[in-house]
Structures are given as structure tokens and as C-alpha cells.
C-alpha atoms as one frame of an Amber mdcrd trajectory, in Angstrom:
protein
 156.914  77.974  10.866 158.314  80.241  13.616 157.010  83.792  13.729 159.662
  86.210  12.451 160.654  89.196  14.545 159.430  92.531  13.255 162.612  94.284
  12.042 161.150  97.693  12.840 161.090  96.983  16.575 164.111  96.879  18.882
 165.051  93.648  20.561 163.760  93.510  24.102 165.143  91.013  26.571 162.992
  89.023  28.961 164.099  89.899  32.490 162.938  87.240  34.978 163.914  89.454
  37.913 161.420  92.188  37.003 157.702  91.377  37.265 155.656  91.958  34.130
 151.875  92.583  33.891 151.311  89.842  31.282 153.036  87.258  33.473 151.279
  88.485  36.630 147.960  88.075  34.802 149.045  84.627  33.607 149.650  83.614
  37.234 146.180  84.766  38.297 144.673  82.724  35.475 146.503  79.617  36.674
 149.120  79.667  33.909 152.714  78.496  34.163 154.458  81.140  32.046 155.649
  83.317  34.905 158.681  83.757  37.128 159.170  84.042  40.865 159.213  87.838
  40.647 155.813  87.751  38.909 154.343  85.380  41.479 155.550  87.548  44.348
 154.063  90.666  42.765 150.809  88.832  42.013 150.506  87.709  45.625 151.145
  91.261  46.821 148.193  92.444  44.756 146.068  89.565  46.072 146.905  90.707
  49.617 145.599  94.183  48.742 142.681  93.066  46.546 141.668  89.496  47.510
 139.181  89.182  44.651 141.749  89.947  41.950 142.281  86.319  40.905 138.549
  85.833  40.346 138.347  89.200  38.586 141.074  88.129  36.138 139.054  85.027
  35.284 135.858  87.071  34.987 137.678  89.438  32.637 138.629  86.452  30.476
 135.033  85.278  30.497 133.886  88.766  29.465 136.220  88.570  26.458 134.522
  85.363  25.374 131.011  86.787  25.786 131.944  89.939  23.875 133.496  87.980
  20.991 130.453  85.713  20.698 128.142  88.755  20.703 130.163  90.416  17.959
 130.238  87.314  15.741 126.480  86.961  16.225 126.223  90.544  14.979 127.961
  89.588  11.736 131.501  90.894  12.373 134.200  88.251  12.047 137.415  90.312
  11.882 139.242  90.957  15.145 142.170  93.202  16.074 143.237  92.092  19.557
 145.745  94.593  20.995 147.562  93.658  24.192 147.055  89.968  23.597 148.909
  88.653  26.628 150.292  85.186  27.127 148.115  82.520  25.458 145.729  80.662
  27.738 142.340  79.020  27.383 139.660  80.943  25.541 141.906  82.948  23.225
 140.081  85.281  20.843 140.622  83.112  17.770 139.367  79.996  19.576 136.135
  81.709  20.633 135.567  83.517  17.335 136.312  80.549  15.094 134.160  78.264
  17.223 131.290  80.617  16.392 132.347  81.178  12.763 135.231  79.144  11.311
 135.913  81.919   8.771 136.799  84.466  11.472 140.105  86.289  11.007 142.205
  87.516  13.923 145.241  89.780  14.249 146.971  89.675  17.626 149.221  92.550
  18.732 151.575  92.695  21.706 154.924  94.294  22.500 155.987  91.734  25.132
 158.860  89.464  24.029 157.519  86.617  26.187 154.199  86.798  24.336 156.191
  86.740  21.105 157.949  83.608  22.300 154.538  81.950  22.653 153.165  83.275
  19.357 153.084  79.749  17.889 150.193  78.975  20.219 148.247  81.796  18.610
 149.031  80.815  15.053 146.653  77.858  14.870 143.554  78.572  12.827 140.699
  76.891  11.052 141.212  76.265   7.350 138.498  78.783   6.529 139.841  81.583
   8.753 143.201  83.143   9.533 145.274  84.112  12.567 148.445  86.167  12.733
 150.574  88.010  15.275 152.301  91.404  15.167 154.930  92.571  17.628 154.020
  96.237  18.028 153.020  98.814  20.623 149.593 100.343  21.142 151.324 103.694
  21.629 152.374 103.585  17.963 149.055 102.837  16.246 150.320 103.519  12.725
 152.833 100.689  13.090 149.853  98.399  13.683 147.431  99.783  11.110 149.947
  99.770   8.255 151.592  96.458   9.096 151.636  94.063   6.106 150.420  91.113
   8.199 147.390  93.085   9.361 146.589  94.215   5.827 146.977  90.643   4.562
 144.640  89.262   7.229 141.788  91.720   7.737 140.021  94.170   5.436 139.785
  97.609   7.044 137.100  98.587   4.539 134.794  96.132   6.311 133.784  96.261
   9.988 136.253  94.893  12.521 136.262  94.412  16.285 138.985  96.272  18.192
 139.769  94.510  21.458 141.456  96.550  24.192 140.940  94.138  27.056 142.833
  94.999  30.251 145.408  97.073  28.350 144.418 100.761  28.464 145.290 101.053
  32.163 148.921 100.613  31.138 148.723 103.742  28.974 149.485 106.847  31.019
 147.453 110.030  30.685 150.567 111.739  29.308 150.558 109.190  26.460 147.180
 110.449  25.223 145.052 107.305  25.645 141.930 108.833  24.088 143.829 109.984
  21.015 145.352 106.513  20.608 141.950 104.829  20.696 140.538 107.422  18.289
 143.395 106.887  15.840 142.670 103.160  15.706 138.898 103.654  15.668 139.146
 106.159  12.802 140.712 103.437  10.643 137.765 101.101  11.266 134.688 101.039
   9.068 131.233 102.024  10.382 129.634  99.075  12.123 132.909  98.108  13.782
 133.053  97.267  17.471 135.250  98.415  20.354 135.714  96.161  23.389 137.310
  97.592  26.543 137.895  96.380  30.071 139.722  98.571  32.557 140.621  98.637
  36.244 138.706 101.479  37.900 139.549 103.694  40.825 135.801 103.799  41.558
 135.829 100.151  42.612 138.786 100.066  45.014 139.422 101.546  48.420 142.179
 104.188  48.517 144.419 101.756  50.418 143.902  98.904  47.941 144.475 101.272
  45.036 147.695 102.623  46.543 149.072  99.154  47.233 148.136  97.853  43.769
 149.669 100.845  42.004 152.792 100.401  44.119 153.233  96.825  42.907 152.845
  97.749  39.238 154.993 100.851  39.495 157.814  98.631  40.732 157.223  96.295
  37.797 157.940  96.914  34.129 154.773  98.934  33.537 152.954 101.838  35.148
 149.252 101.417  35.856 146.750 104.266  35.596 143.360 103.598  37.124 140.421
 105.560  35.745 136.899 106.337  36.834 133.881 104.845  35.106 133.233 108.173
  33.380 136.810 108.263  32.104 136.450 104.711  30.797 133.212 105.638  29.018
 135.143 108.423  27.244 137.184 105.738  25.470 133.994 104.878  23.549 133.690
 108.306  21.931 132.177 107.777  18.473 130.681 104.417  19.467 127.174 103.555
  20.606 127.393 101.473  23.757 125.832  98.025  23.572 123.458  97.278  26.443
 124.048  97.252  29.390 126.751  99.857  28.705 129.913 100.064  30.765 129.253
  97.667  33.622 131.184  95.730  36.241 132.985  93.023  34.312 130.965  90.080
  35.648 127.728  91.972  35.015 128.178  92.552  31.276 125.663  90.196  29.650
 126.269  87.379  32.143 125.498  83.853  31.006 124.651  82.752  34.534 124.141
  84.199  38.018 126.317  87.236  38.771 128.806  86.332  41.524 128.150  88.102
  44.796 131.641  89.527  45.191 133.407  92.781  44.440 135.399  93.483  41.295
 137.851  96.221  40.334 137.101  96.160  36.597 134.560  97.848  34.348 133.896
  96.501  30.864 131.873  97.470  27.839 131.301  97.051  24.106 130.500  99.801
  21.632 129.468  99.829  17.969 130.821 102.500  15.636 128.170 104.817  14.279
């Protein structure tokens, strides 16, 4: 059954002429749900940061490792905000492979992601998967949404996934307050998963060129230092090894000998 549009959100048109972060990321992952404008922007970032394609894939692999760790810790409810265009290794696929009863709520404000929501709707018989069109900047619209409340129990621990999304929240939009608002609604024992592009890991030239590409696209990127990223985990105890380069967080094989622009970490609510 097609996913209905949330009546509380305005219609947003897909503009193929304007590059979009979700479609740029899709291109780096080898997906086909992108336009020429996205491919051009993606290649401009590759010219500035040659390792970005591998970093995108390492970020996806980090998501999988984090989800498996969380399920092993007994938490099987996931709130994935900033879902992005479906590709291999979606949260529900990883979680339900580890525990078929896992329940997942996806959230994104991108109309192209909404158009692909069917791909996210598949679920095991024991578990559940649903999708909400909403914006991280309006956390109450997520936390009070009927589909969220029908799918996960906020009185029990959940995992909040903010993977490669917080860098699209400007400082003026109060990123720490937004994370706290969502975290406050989660029960003790819940998890927070974050990955974030860091200004610590890029040269000034690469940072300037990357920001230029995104600032010409449909989103503004804000890079943060490792210390600023750690602040997002206020109220959470960081899981070892803490906030680490994305390919170095609990690797399942040798760590690639190449640079990365992303830090990642997992915290558990006290």
C-alpha cells in the first residue's frame, strides 16, 4: 500500500536542477537515484576530497556495526532520522537480520526519499517498519507522530540514529537542543548513534571547496570539531572506543590506511 503523505507537512517538489545531499550521497554509494546536477556536485567534492566516496561507504558500514552492537545489547527499537535514499544495508535489514522482532521508524523530509518509502516498508512478520515525512528541526512532530507511537514504545529503550545528518543543522538552529529534545523522550538505556563530517579532518582548502558545493545545493553544511561532536552525546555514556574516525569505530577487519573526514560514535543514555 503506498505511503500516505503527512498532511501536516507542505508539499515539496523534487528539483532535478538543484543538487541534494541525499542524492549526492546516493551517487557516492553507487546508487542510481540521482540527477546530473547531483553527479556534478558529487564529483566536485571528490576533486576536493578524493577519499569521500570510500568514506561514504565506510559511514554505511559503521551504521551496520552500530546497529548490530545495539541489538546485541538488547535494544531492538530504532528511530532513524535523516534516512536518506534506500540502498543496501538499511537499518531495518541489519536490525531484523539480528533480531526479526526489531521495530524501525524512518524519518526524512526529502520528497525523493518519500518516493522510495516503499523500499523501506518491507519487514519481517515479527517486527515492524514505518516511515514518517518530518524534519529533525521540528522534533515534536516526530515524537508525537501516530506512526511512531504505533511502532515503538518510548517507555522502553530505543536507538536514535543521527547518521550523517547533524552537519546539515546550522548552529543557529540549535543542534544540541534538538538532540537533547529527542534524547529526553527516550528511556534510560537508550542509545544515540552519530556520524558527522569534521573540520578537524580536512585541510582548509578541502573544507572550503566542500562547503562551497553544499552551499550551492539545497542544504547548508556545518562542519564541527571532534569536541563539538562529542557535545552531541551530552547525557550519554560513550561506548568504547568513543568518538573515533568512522572506519576505526569497532572495525570488523583491518582499518584502511587512508584518510577520512568523518567522526562517529555511539552513546548509551544514563
